[in-house]
């Protein structure tokens, strides 16, 4: 897909300017080449550009800093860590935008040799007896007088900041880079008038600046409310988890924190979209198509207690599996909990009849055996890291950052792109597989394990979590990755 012609023209203008001076930039890599976000500004600092790129982009792969052009080479000097494949992805984007450039990337520790940008008039211009351009003089005077007012307005953040910033950047570009002094003067004079004219209400009094986030919340929440309700009814969201999140967004909005409320609204919207794509249904199927997990938990608990009261030996596995199923019900993983409860019941029956082989208890022995072994491996690993995750979620809940809120509210599943759902589906498919269906179930499980292994080893969220500087010791990648490796060995062993 080709890049918009307007964007191409804008990029080429930035590159022309970057041959005369350093500019600030921020890049957010996209899931596809054409969705890369490349922001350049002469005034706005790299950190501010990063926030804009993050809001406009579709990944968390961001880099920012200063840039300049040397011939046909675009140099990017990053002020923080360089994201992987930054040079390659940027080069591909520029080629697609019909503005091909060689791309050199420098990290924060690098000290690249930068060209000396000559902002003084050339020597032959100094000896020129031609009268100076009056428009050039007027533009320089107007620019010097207006610059402090524009900076103060942008810093205050009240009024139509975006419009003023865009107009000022346009004036600087056509005046300083294209020498269109009359055009720059015209834009600057309009800016001066806009800055000096207070916004008034209909009754003539000074009006308060419009809070754009408040407007966005009012419009967005009104449109999202029926979508949210429909998603709950369709089983796309778990009401026990989603309703408190929505309540939190509304509470933030009532407190005037519209920006934070909008972030939560976006998190919910993204969850609905992801659930639709994955075909997820979190509605509790047991109410219509199967047993209620709470009732099953109580029923099996009575069976287990009765067996213990009777002095039945060999119930260690049943006790262990029952504890795991109880935790799954509490965590909302009802489908897996029902499978575990069935295994508890089988273990009790086998313990009461120790002389009978376990194969008589379940006709689909091979699938159940493999499913039980890999499920035990995963449950043990998950228990090891669950305490770590809970501590980290508590620490992150105080931060406004979208990623922190996602991890705080949803845990690791907020970043896993439904891989945990796929993993549970693989466990269920294996457990139900008979001799004919077992090969396909094994293949599906191996694919789910490979996807999970790739996620744990490459997702930047895992690395950030394990290396957090909040004083919480984390080892998700190592513990869960080792569990996946063990589960794959079990599959291969049959």
GROMACS .gro file of C-alpha atoms in nm:
model
  494
    1UNK     CA    1   0.000   0.000   0.000
    2UNK     CA    2   0.147   0.335  -0.106
    3UNK     CA    3   0.202   0.619   0.141
    4UNK     CA    4  -0.017   0.928   0.112
    5UNK     CA    5   0.133   1.186  -0.130
    6UNK     CA    6   0.090   1.461   0.127
    7UNK     CA    7   0.299   1.260   0.375
    8UNK     CA    8   0.568   1.205   0.111
    9UNK     CA    9   0.586   1.579   0.038
   10UNK     CA   10   0.607   1.652   0.409
   11UNK     CA   11   0.890   1.403   0.459
   12UNK     CA   12   1.090   1.546   0.171
   13UNK     CA   13   1.046   1.893   0.318
   14UNK     CA   14   1.180   1.768   0.651
   15UNK     CA   15   1.480   1.607   0.483
   16UNK     CA   16   1.558   1.931   0.300
   17UNK     CA   17   1.547   2.116   0.632
   18UNK     CA   18   1.758   1.846   0.800
   19UNK     CA   19   2.040   1.922   0.557
   20UNK     CA   20   2.059   2.270   0.711
   21UNK     CA   21   2.001   2.194   1.079
   22UNK     CA   22   1.927   1.920   1.330
   23UNK     CA   23   1.560   1.835   1.383
   24UNK     CA   24   1.384   1.634   1.652
   25UNK     CA   25   1.215   1.305   1.559
   26UNK     CA   26   1.016   1.015   1.698
   27UNK     CA   27   0.944   0.684   1.523
   28UNK     CA   28   0.692   0.415   1.619
   29UNK     CA   29   0.734   0.095   1.418
   30UNK     CA   30   0.413  -0.048   1.277
   31UNK     CA   31   0.294  -0.404   1.239
   32UNK     CA   32   0.325  -0.337   0.865
   33UNK     CA   33   0.563  -0.105   0.680
   34UNK     CA   34   0.301   0.152   0.576
   35UNK     CA   35   0.180   0.189   0.937
   36UNK     CA   36   0.514   0.317   1.068
   37UNK     CA   37   0.472   0.658   1.235
   38UNK     CA   38   0.752   0.908   1.159
   39UNK     CA   39   0.715   1.246   1.332
   40UNK     CA   40   0.959   1.535   1.281
   41UNK     CA   41   0.951   1.877   1.445
   42UNK     CA   42   1.185   2.168   1.491
   43UNK     CA   43   1.031   2.292   1.814
   44UNK     CA   44   0.868   1.997   1.988
   45UNK     CA   45   1.114   1.799   2.206
   46UNK     CA   46   1.180   1.428   2.134
   47UNK     CA   47   0.994   1.320   2.451
   48UNK     CA   48   0.683   1.512   2.346
   49UNK     CA   49   0.707   1.366   1.994
   50UNK     CA   50   0.737   1.018   2.147
   51UNK     CA   51   0.405   1.060   2.328
   52UNK     CA   52   0.236   1.163   2.003
   53UNK     CA   53   0.395   0.876   1.808
   54UNK     CA   54   0.284   0.631   2.077
   55UNK     CA   55  -0.075   0.754   2.060
   56UNK     CA   56  -0.078   0.738   1.678
   57UNK     CA   57   0.114   0.410   1.643
   58UNK     CA   58   0.009   0.049   1.686
   59UNK     CA   59   0.311  -0.101   1.869
   60UNK     CA   60   0.530  -0.016   2.167
   61UNK     CA   61   0.847  -0.009   1.954
   62UNK     CA   62   0.951   0.358   1.985
   63UNK     CA   63   1.272   0.554   1.935
   64UNK     CA   64   1.329   0.928   1.942
   65UNK     CA   65   1.609   1.183   1.936
   66UNK     CA   66   1.766   1.416   1.680
   67UNK     CA   67   1.818   1.370   1.307
   68UNK     CA   68   2.007   1.529   1.021
   69UNK     CA   69   2.071   1.451   0.658
   70UNK     CA   70   2.410   1.423   0.494
   71UNK     CA   71   2.362   1.388   0.120
   72UNK     CA   72   2.131   1.089   0.070
   73UNK     CA   73   2.187   0.954   0.422
   74UNK     CA   74   1.940   1.006   0.703
   75UNK     CA   75   2.113   0.999   1.041
   76UNK     CA   76   1.907   0.913   1.351
   77UNK     CA   77   2.073   0.983   1.687
   78UNK     CA   78   1.850   0.814   1.946
   79UNK     CA   79   1.833   0.957   2.298
   80UNK     CA   80   1.737   0.621   2.452
   81UNK     CA   81   1.757   0.253   2.361
   82UNK     CA   82   1.741   0.178   1.989
   83UNK     CA   83   1.452  -0.054   1.897
   84UNK     CA   84   1.538  -0.360   1.693
   85UNK     CA   85   1.546  -0.321   1.313
   86UNK     CA   86   1.495   0.057   1.336
   87UNK     CA   87   1.723   0.130   1.039
   88UNK     CA   88   1.579  -0.150   0.824
   89UNK     CA   89   1.214  -0.068   0.894
   90UNK     CA   90   1.266   0.307   0.846
   91UNK     CA   91   1.447   0.248   0.516
   92UNK     CA   92   1.161   0.026   0.393
   93UNK     CA   93   0.906   0.290   0.496
   94UNK     CA   94   1.093   0.569   0.314
   95UNK     CA   95   1.119   0.356   0.002
   96UNK     CA   96   0.745   0.294   0.015
   97UNK     CA   97   0.691   0.669   0.063
   98UNK     CA   98   0.894   0.738  -0.253
   99UNK     CA   99   1.155   0.923  -0.047
  100UNK     CA  100   1.435   0.663  -0.042
  101UNK     CA  101   1.730   0.734   0.188
  102UNK     CA  102   2.016   0.542   0.343
  103UNK     CA  103   1.954   0.522   0.717
  104UNK     CA  104   2.225   0.532   0.985
  105UNK     CA  105   2.123   0.482   1.348
  106UNK     CA  106   2.325   0.592   1.652
  107UNK     CA  107   2.258   0.501   2.014
  108UNK     CA  108   2.265   0.734   2.315
  109UNK     CA  109   2.625   0.639   2.395
  110UNK     CA  110   2.747   0.704   2.041
  111UNK     CA  111   2.911   1.031   1.944
  112UNK     CA  112   2.858   1.059   1.569
  113UNK     CA  113   3.044   1.320   1.369
  114UNK     CA  114   2.786   1.579   1.273
  115UNK     CA  115   2.822   1.833   0.993
  116UNK     CA  116   2.871   2.198   1.081
  117UNK     CA  117   2.548   2.368   0.985
  118UNK     CA  118   2.624   2.713   0.845
  119UNK     CA  119   2.357   2.957   0.955
  120UNK     CA  120   2.561   3.268   0.869
  121UNK     CA  121   2.527   3.441   0.532
  122UNK     CA  122   2.777   3.338   0.268
  123UNK     CA  123   3.084   3.557   0.212
  124UNK     CA  124   2.974   3.671  -0.132
  125UNK     CA  125   2.641   3.776   0.020
  126UNK     CA  126   2.819   3.998   0.271
  127UNK     CA  127   2.993   4.188  -0.009
  128UNK     CA  128   2.674   4.223  -0.211
  129UNK     CA  129   2.576   4.588  -0.255
  130UNK     CA  130   2.217   4.486  -0.331
  131UNK     CA  131   1.965   4.633  -0.088
  132UNK     CA  132   1.835   4.377   0.164
  133UNK     CA  133   1.497   4.217   0.100
  134UNK     CA  134   1.246   4.414   0.312
  135UNK     CA  135   1.021   4.106   0.338
  136UNK     CA  136   1.312   3.906   0.479
  137UNK     CA  137   1.377   4.176   0.739
  138UNK     CA  138   1.010   4.197   0.834
  139UNK     CA  139   0.985   3.818   0.863
  140UNK     CA  140   1.293   3.797   1.088
  141UNK     CA  141   1.165   4.075   1.313
  142UNK     CA  142   0.818   3.929   1.333
  143UNK     CA  143   0.954   3.580   1.399
  144UNK     CA  144   1.186   3.698   1.679
  145UNK     CA  145   0.905   3.891   1.849
  146UNK     CA  146   0.646   3.616   1.811
  147UNK     CA  147   0.859   3.314   1.912
  148UNK     CA  148   0.842   3.377   2.293
  149UNK     CA  149   0.463   3.423   2.279
  150UNK     CA  150   0.417   3.097   2.085
  151UNK     CA  151   0.645   2.909   2.326
  152UNK     CA  152   0.452   3.042   2.628
  153UNK     CA  153   0.118   2.946   2.468
  154UNK     CA  154   0.234   2.592   2.389
  155UNK     CA  155   0.378   2.548   2.738
  156UNK     CA  156   0.051   2.662   2.900
  157UNK     CA  157  -0.136   2.395   2.704
  158UNK     CA  158  -0.464   2.587   2.698
  159UNK     CA  159  -0.670   2.667   2.392
  160UNK     CA  160  -0.620   2.512   2.050
  161UNK     CA  161  -0.257   2.408   2.104
  162UNK     CA  162  -0.247   2.175   1.803
  163UNK     CA  163  -0.366   2.445   1.563
  164UNK     CA  164  -0.114   2.704   1.690
  165UNK     CA  165   0.173   2.454   1.681
  166UNK     CA  166   0.091   2.349   1.324
  167UNK     CA  167   0.060   2.708   1.201
  168UNK     CA  168   0.386   2.816   1.366
  169UNK     CA  169   0.574   2.517   1.222
  170UNK     CA  170   0.435   2.596   0.878
  171UNK     CA  171   0.544   2.961   0.903
  172UNK     CA  172   0.897   2.860   1.006
  173UNK     CA  173   0.923   2.611   0.723
  174UNK     CA  174   0.814   2.838   0.440
  175UNK     CA  175   0.997   3.139   0.582
  176UNK     CA  176   1.330   2.986   0.686
  177UNK     CA  177   1.358   2.691   0.452
  178UNK     CA  178   1.169   2.796   0.139
  179UNK     CA  179   1.233   3.173   0.167
  180UNK     CA  180   0.865   3.243   0.110
  181UNK     CA  181   0.878   3.556   0.325
  182UNK     CA  182   0.541   3.707   0.223
  183UNK     CA  183   0.365   3.377   0.296
  184UNK     CA  184   0.542   3.336   0.632
  185UNK     CA  185   0.457   3.697   0.729
  186UNK     CA  186   0.090   3.639   0.647
  187UNK     CA  187   0.073   3.326   0.864
  188UNK     CA  188   0.270   3.491   1.147
  189UNK     CA  189   0.038   3.794   1.158
  190UNK     CA  190  -0.265   3.567   1.183
  191UNK     CA  191  -0.093   3.380   1.462
  192UNK     CA  192  -0.018   3.704   1.645
  193UNK     CA  193  -0.384   3.806   1.625
  194UNK     CA  194  -0.498   3.463   1.747
  195UNK     CA  195  -0.260   3.474   2.043
  196UNK     CA  196  -0.372   3.823   2.145
  197UNK     CA  197  -0.747   3.756   2.110
  198UNK     CA  198  -0.901   3.598   2.421
  199UNK     CA  199  -1.163   3.327   2.369
  200UNK     CA  200  -1.500   3.464   2.485
  201UNK     CA  201  -1.836   3.308   2.550
  202UNK     CA  202  -2.164   3.423   2.403
  203UNK     CA  203  -2.227   3.659   2.696
  204UNK     CA  204  -1.899   3.839   2.635
  205UNK     CA  205  -1.709   3.694   2.930
  206UNK     CA  206  -1.378   3.517   2.894
  207UNK     CA  207  -1.455   3.153   2.820
  208UNK     CA  208  -1.262   2.866   2.965
  209UNK     CA  209  -1.042   2.680   2.715
  210UNK     CA  210  -1.213   2.378   2.565
  211UNK     CA  211  -1.095   2.053   2.723
  212UNK     CA  212  -1.062   1.832   2.416
  213UNK     CA  213  -1.022   1.517   2.625
  214UNK     CA  214  -1.349   1.595   2.801
  215UNK     CA  215  -1.523   1.628   2.463
  216UNK     CA  216  -1.365   1.304   2.343
  217UNK     CA  217  -1.482   1.127   2.658
  218UNK     CA  218  -1.836   1.261   2.631
  219UNK     CA  219  -1.868   1.151   2.269
  220UNK     CA  220  -1.661   0.832   2.298
  221UNK     CA  221  -1.822   0.698   2.617
  222UNK     CA  222  -2.171   0.761   2.480
  223UNK     CA  223  -2.091   0.560   2.166
  224UNK     CA  224  -1.896   0.292   2.352
  225UNK     CA  225  -2.155   0.217   2.624
  226UNK     CA  226  -2.390   0.014   2.396
  227UNK     CA  227  -2.090  -0.159   2.235
  228UNK     CA  228  -1.962  -0.255   2.581
  229UNK     CA  229  -2.304  -0.389   2.682
  230UNK     CA  230  -2.333  -0.593   2.362
  231UNK     CA  231  -1.983  -0.736   2.415
  232UNK     CA  232  -2.079  -0.852   2.764
  233UNK     CA  233  -2.401  -1.011   2.636
  234UNK     CA  234  -2.212  -1.183   2.353
  235UNK     CA  235  -1.952  -1.324   2.593
  236UNK     CA  236  -1.664  -1.126   2.439
  237UNK     CA  237  -1.571  -0.988   2.781
  238UNK     CA  238  -1.577  -1.142   3.126
  239UNK     CA  239  -1.824  -0.922   3.320
  240UNK     CA  240  -1.650  -0.995   3.652
  241UNK     CA  241  -1.335  -0.835   3.514
  242UNK     CA  242  -1.467  -0.587   3.260
  243UNK     CA  243  -1.733  -0.414   3.472
  244UNK     CA  244  -1.486  -0.296   3.742
  245UNK     CA  245  -1.259  -0.160   3.467
  246UNK     CA  246  -1.548   0.034   3.310
  247UNK     CA  247  -1.648   0.163   3.656
  248UNK     CA  248  -1.293   0.285   3.707
  249UNK     CA  249  -1.302   0.474   3.376
  250UNK     CA  250  -1.627   0.646   3.473
  251UNK     CA  251  -1.487   0.735   3.816
  252UNK     CA  252  -1.179   0.891   3.655
  253UNK     CA  253  -1.398   1.092   3.419
  254UNK     CA  254  -1.608   1.220   3.712
  255UNK     CA  255  -1.284   1.328   3.879
  256UNK     CA  256  -1.188   1.524   3.567
  257UNK     CA  257  -0.913   1.280   3.464
  258UNK     CA  258  -1.048   1.241   3.111
  259UNK     CA  259  -0.715   1.142   2.957
  260UNK     CA  260  -0.680   0.843   3.192
  261UNK     CA  261  -1.045   0.750   3.139
  262UNK     CA  262  -0.995   0.751   2.762
  263UNK     CA  263  -0.694   0.520   2.797
  264UNK     CA  264  -0.906   0.265   2.983
  265UNK     CA  265  -1.182   0.299   2.724
  266UNK     CA  266  -0.924   0.218   2.454
  267UNK     CA  267  -0.802  -0.086   2.650
  268UNK     CA  268  -1.158  -0.220   2.668
  269UNK     CA  269  -1.218  -0.144   2.301
  270UNK     CA  270  -0.898  -0.328   2.203
  271UNK     CA  271  -1.002  -0.628   2.413
  272UNK     CA  272  -1.339  -0.646   2.236
  273UNK     CA  273  -1.171  -0.623   1.895
  274UNK     CA  274  -0.917  -0.894   1.985
  275UNK     CA  275  -1.191  -1.120   2.122
  276UNK     CA  276  -1.394  -1.084   1.802
  277UNK     CA  277  -1.092  -1.173   1.587
  278UNK     CA  278  -1.007  -1.473   1.803
  279UNK     CA  279  -1.367  -1.591   1.829
  280UNK     CA  280  -1.351  -1.585   2.207
  281UNK     CA  281  -1.665  -1.632   2.415
  282UNK     CA  282  -1.618  -1.575   2.788
  283UNK     CA  283  -1.982  -1.636   2.867
  284UNK     CA  284  -2.006  -1.923   3.109
  285UNK     CA  285  -2.113  -2.219   2.888
  286UNK     CA  286  -2.181  -2.439   3.184
  287UNK     CA  287  -2.505  -2.253   3.255
  288UNK     CA  288  -2.658  -2.393   2.937
  289UNK     CA  289  -2.433  -2.665   2.797
  290UNK     CA  290  -2.255  -2.812   3.096
  291UNK     CA  291  -2.223  -2.834   3.475
  292UNK     CA  292  -2.181  -2.527   3.690
  293UNK     CA  293  -1.814  -2.516   3.804
  294UNK     CA  294  -1.901  -2.398   4.156
  295UNK     CA  295  -2.154  -2.678   4.202
  296UNK     CA  296  -1.906  -2.930   4.061
  297UNK     CA  297  -1.640  -2.801   4.299
  298UNK     CA  298  -1.874  -2.855   4.595
  299UNK     CA  299  -1.984  -3.199   4.471
  300UNK     CA  300  -1.627  -3.324   4.418
  301UNK     CA  301  -1.522  -3.172   4.752
  302UNK     CA  302  -1.783  -3.389   4.925
  303UNK     CA  303  -1.655  -3.699   4.738
  304UNK     CA  304  -1.297  -3.618   4.839
  305UNK     CA  305  -1.392  -3.558   5.204
  306UNK     CA  306  -1.588  -3.881   5.213
  307UNK     CA  307  -1.291  -4.073   5.073
  308UNK     CA  308  -1.060  -3.918   5.331
  309UNK     CA  309  -1.304  -3.996   5.612
  310UNK     CA  310  -1.315  -4.358   5.495
  311UNK     CA  311  -0.936  -4.373   5.523
  312UNK     CA  312  -0.879  -4.425   5.149
  313UNK     CA  313  -0.507  -4.431   5.066
  314UNK     CA  314  -0.333  -4.283   4.760
  315UNK     CA  315  -0.530  -3.958   4.743
  316UNK     CA  316  -0.225  -3.729   4.718
  317UNK     CA  317  -0.275  -3.662   4.347
  318UNK     CA  318  -0.648  -3.604   4.396
  319UNK     CA  319  -0.579  -3.348   4.671
  320UNK     CA  320  -0.319  -3.169   4.459
  321UNK     CA  321  -0.544  -3.160   4.152
  322UNK     CA  322  -0.844  -3.044   4.357
  323UNK     CA  323  -0.642  -2.750   4.494
  324UNK     CA  324  -0.545  -2.652   4.139
  325UNK     CA  325  -0.907  -2.675   4.018
  326UNK     CA  326  -1.024  -2.457   4.308
  327UNK     CA  327  -0.771  -2.189   4.211
  328UNK     CA  328  -0.887  -2.208   3.847
  329UNK     CA  329  -1.250  -2.154   3.943
  330UNK     CA  330  -1.150  -1.852   4.151
  331UNK     CA  331  -0.950  -1.718   3.858
  332UNK     CA  332  -1.234  -1.764   3.609
  333UNK     CA  333  -1.067  -2.049   3.414
  334UNK     CA  334  -1.380  -2.263   3.441
  335UNK     CA  335  -1.325  -2.488   3.139
  336UNK     CA  336  -0.988  -2.607   3.266
  337UNK     CA  337  -1.126  -2.636   3.620
  338UNK     CA  338  -1.397  -2.879   3.507
  339UNK     CA  339  -1.134  -3.099   3.342
  340UNK     CA  340  -0.927  -3.099   3.662
  341UNK     CA  341  -1.233  -3.187   3.873
  342UNK     CA  342  -1.304  -3.479   3.643
  343UNK     CA  343  -0.946  -3.597   3.702
  344UNK     CA  344  -1.000  -3.565   4.079
  345UNK     CA  345  -1.307  -3.783   4.057
  346UNK     CA  346  -1.118  -4.042   3.850
  347UNK     CA  347  -0.829  -4.038   4.099
  348UNK     CA  348  -1.068  -4.097   4.390
  349UNK     CA  349  -1.230  -4.389   4.209
  350UNK     CA  350  -0.890  -4.537   4.124
  351UNK     CA  351  -0.770  -4.497   4.483
  352UNK     CA  352  -1.076  -4.690   4.605
  353UNK     CA  353  -1.003  -4.968   4.351
  354UNK     CA  354  -0.622  -4.987   4.348
  355UNK     CA  355  -0.617  -5.326   4.177
  356UNK     CA  356  -0.802  -5.197   3.868
  357UNK     CA  357  -0.591  -5.034   3.598
  358UNK     CA  358  -0.664  -4.667   3.532
  359UNK     CA  359  -0.745  -4.745   3.171
  360UNK     CA  360  -1.082  -4.882   3.281
  361UNK     CA  361  -1.177  -4.543   3.419
  362UNK     CA  362  -1.147  -4.343   3.099
  363UNK     CA  363  -1.169  -4.470   2.741
  364UNK     CA  364  -0.950  -4.184   2.611
  365UNK     CA  365  -0.653  -4.274   2.833
  366UNK     CA  366  -0.365  -4.158   2.612
  367UNK     CA  367  -0.500  -3.806   2.554
  368UNK     CA  368  -0.597  -3.764   2.918
  369UNK     CA  369  -0.260  -3.890   3.036
  370UNK     CA  370  -0.066  -3.646   2.819
  371UNK     CA  371  -0.303  -3.360   2.903
  372UNK     CA  372  -0.268  -3.425   3.276
  373UNK     CA  373   0.113  -3.433   3.263
  374UNK     CA  374   0.153  -3.113   3.063
  375UNK     CA  375  -0.121  -2.937   3.261
  376UNK     CA  376   0.060  -3.020   3.587
  377UNK     CA  377   0.384  -2.879   3.447
  378UNK     CA  378   0.213  -2.556   3.338
  379UNK     CA  379   0.011  -2.518   3.661
  380UNK     CA  380   0.321  -2.557   3.874
  381UNK     CA  381   0.510  -2.293   3.671
  382UNK     CA  382   0.210  -2.060   3.674
  383UNK     CA  383   0.183  -2.087   4.052
  384UNK     CA  384   0.552  -2.001   4.084
  385UNK     CA  385   0.513  -1.672   3.894
  386UNK     CA  386   0.159  -1.576   4.001
  387UNK     CA  387   0.283  -1.426   4.326
  388UNK     CA  388   0.544  -1.224   4.139
  389UNK     CA  389   0.283  -1.093   3.896
  390UNK     CA  390   0.046  -0.992   4.178
  391UNK     CA  391   0.319  -0.788   4.348
  392UNK     CA  392   0.415  -0.617   4.022
  393UNK     CA  393   0.050  -0.542   3.938
  394UNK     CA  394   0.013  -0.365   4.273
  395UNK     CA  395   0.319  -0.151   4.203
  396UNK     CA  396   0.209  -0.065   3.848
  397UNK     CA  397  -0.148   0.031   3.940
  398UNK     CA  398  -0.019   0.372   4.053
  399UNK     CA  399   0.114   0.460   3.706
  400UNK     CA  400  -0.095   0.629   3.436
  401UNK     CA  401   0.097   0.467   3.149
  402UNK     CA  402  -0.128   0.254   2.924
  403UNK     CA  403   0.104  -0.050   2.941
  404UNK     CA  404   0.122  -0.029   3.321
  405UNK     CA  405  -0.256  -0.007   3.346
  406UNK     CA  406  -0.298  -0.301   3.104
  407UNK     CA  407  -0.065  -0.520   3.312
  408UNK     CA  408  -0.221  -0.398   3.638
  409UNK     CA  409  -0.577  -0.471   3.529
  410UNK     CA  410  -0.532  -0.776   3.306
  411UNK     CA  411  -0.203  -0.931   3.414
  412UNK     CA  412   0.018  -1.097   3.159
  413UNK     CA  413  -0.283  -1.195   2.944
  414UNK     CA  414  -0.321  -0.826   2.848
  415UNK     CA  415  -0.005  -0.861   2.635
  416UNK     CA  416  -0.032  -1.224   2.528
  417UNK     CA  417  -0.264  -1.177   2.227
  418UNK     CA  418  -0.488  -1.468   2.345
  419UNK     CA  419  -0.202  -1.717   2.366
  420UNK     CA  420  -0.319  -1.829   2.711
  421UNK     CA  421  -0.662  -1.900   2.565
  422UNK     CA  422  -0.500  -2.108   2.289
  423UNK     CA  423  -0.295  -2.293   2.548
  424UNK     CA  424  -0.604  -2.387   2.750
  425UNK     CA  425  -0.778  -2.492   2.430
  426UNK     CA  426  -0.485  -2.724   2.354
  427UNK     CA  427  -0.513  -2.881   2.703
  428UNK     CA  428  -0.885  -2.940   2.655
  429UNK     CA  429  -0.842  -3.085   2.304
  430UNK     CA  430  -0.576  -3.327   2.430
  431UNK     CA  431  -0.786  -3.432   2.726
  432UNK     CA  432  -1.082  -3.516   2.500
  433UNK     CA  433  -0.879  -3.684   2.225
  434UNK     CA  434  -0.933  -4.050   2.153
  435UNK     CA  435  -0.689  -4.267   1.960
  436UNK     CA  436  -0.807  -4.130   1.624
  437UNK     CA  437  -0.802  -3.762   1.723
  438UNK     CA  438  -0.483  -3.775   1.929
  439UNK     CA  439  -0.232  -3.704   1.644
  440UNK     CA  440  -0.418  -3.385   1.546
  441UNK     CA  441  -0.447  -3.280   1.910
  442UNK     CA  442  -0.073  -3.329   1.957
  443UNK     CA  443   0.001  -3.115   1.649
  444UNK     CA  444  -0.232  -2.839   1.771
  445UNK     CA  445  -0.072  -2.846   2.116
  446UNK     CA  446   0.280  -2.828   1.974
  447UNK     CA  447   0.184  -2.523   1.767
  448UNK     CA  448   0.034  -2.355   2.076
  449UNK     CA  449   0.354  -2.431   2.272
  450UNK     CA  450   0.574  -2.293   1.992
  451UNK     CA  451   0.366  -1.973   1.980
  452UNK     CA  452   0.392  -1.934   2.357
  453UNK     CA  453   0.768  -1.999   2.350
  454UNK     CA  454   0.810  -1.731   2.081
  455UNK     CA  455   0.603  -1.486   2.285
  456UNK     CA  456   0.804  -1.547   2.603
  457UNK     CA  457   1.140  -1.512   2.427
  458UNK     CA  458   1.070  -1.212   2.202
  459UNK     CA  459   0.791  -0.997   2.346
  460UNK     CA  460   0.938  -0.672   2.484
  461UNK     CA  461   0.677  -0.667   2.762
  462UNK     CA  462   0.829  -0.985   2.910
  463UNK     CA  463   1.177  -0.832   2.910
  464UNK     CA  464   1.052  -0.510   3.071
  465UNK     CA  465   0.863  -0.706   3.336
  466UNK     CA  466   1.160  -0.931   3.424
  467UNK     CA  467   1.404  -0.635   3.438
  468UNK     CA  468   1.170  -0.387   3.614
  469UNK     CA  469   1.326  -0.129   3.841
  470UNK     CA  470   1.041  -0.134   4.095
  471UNK     CA  471   1.217  -0.373   4.329
  472UNK     CA  472   0.996  -0.670   4.234
  473UNK     CA  473   1.193  -0.984   4.146
  474UNK     CA  474   1.050  -1.137   3.828
  475UNK     CA  475   1.142  -1.446   3.624
  476UNK     CA  476   0.848  -1.497   3.386
  477UNK     CA  477   1.058  -1.567   3.078
  478UNK     CA  478   1.276  -1.827   3.250
  479UNK     CA  479   1.009  -2.009   3.454
  480UNK     CA  480   0.730  -2.020   3.195
  481UNK     CA  481   0.977  -2.078   2.910
  482UNK     CA  482   1.125  -2.377   3.092
  483UNK     CA  483   0.772  -2.511   3.147
  484UNK     CA  484   0.692  -2.485   2.776
  485UNK     CA  485   1.014  -2.673   2.692
  486UNK     CA  486   0.921  -2.953   2.934
  487UNK     CA  487   0.569  -2.975   2.791
  488UNK     CA  488   0.710  -3.012   2.439
  489UNK     CA  489   0.930  -3.300   2.562
  490UNK     CA  490   0.619  -3.471   2.702
  491UNK     CA  491   0.445  -3.436   2.365
  492UNK     CA  492   0.736  -3.587   2.176
  493UNK     CA  493   0.759  -3.872   2.425
  494UNK     CA  494   0.393  -3.948   2.358
   0.00000   0.00000   0.00000
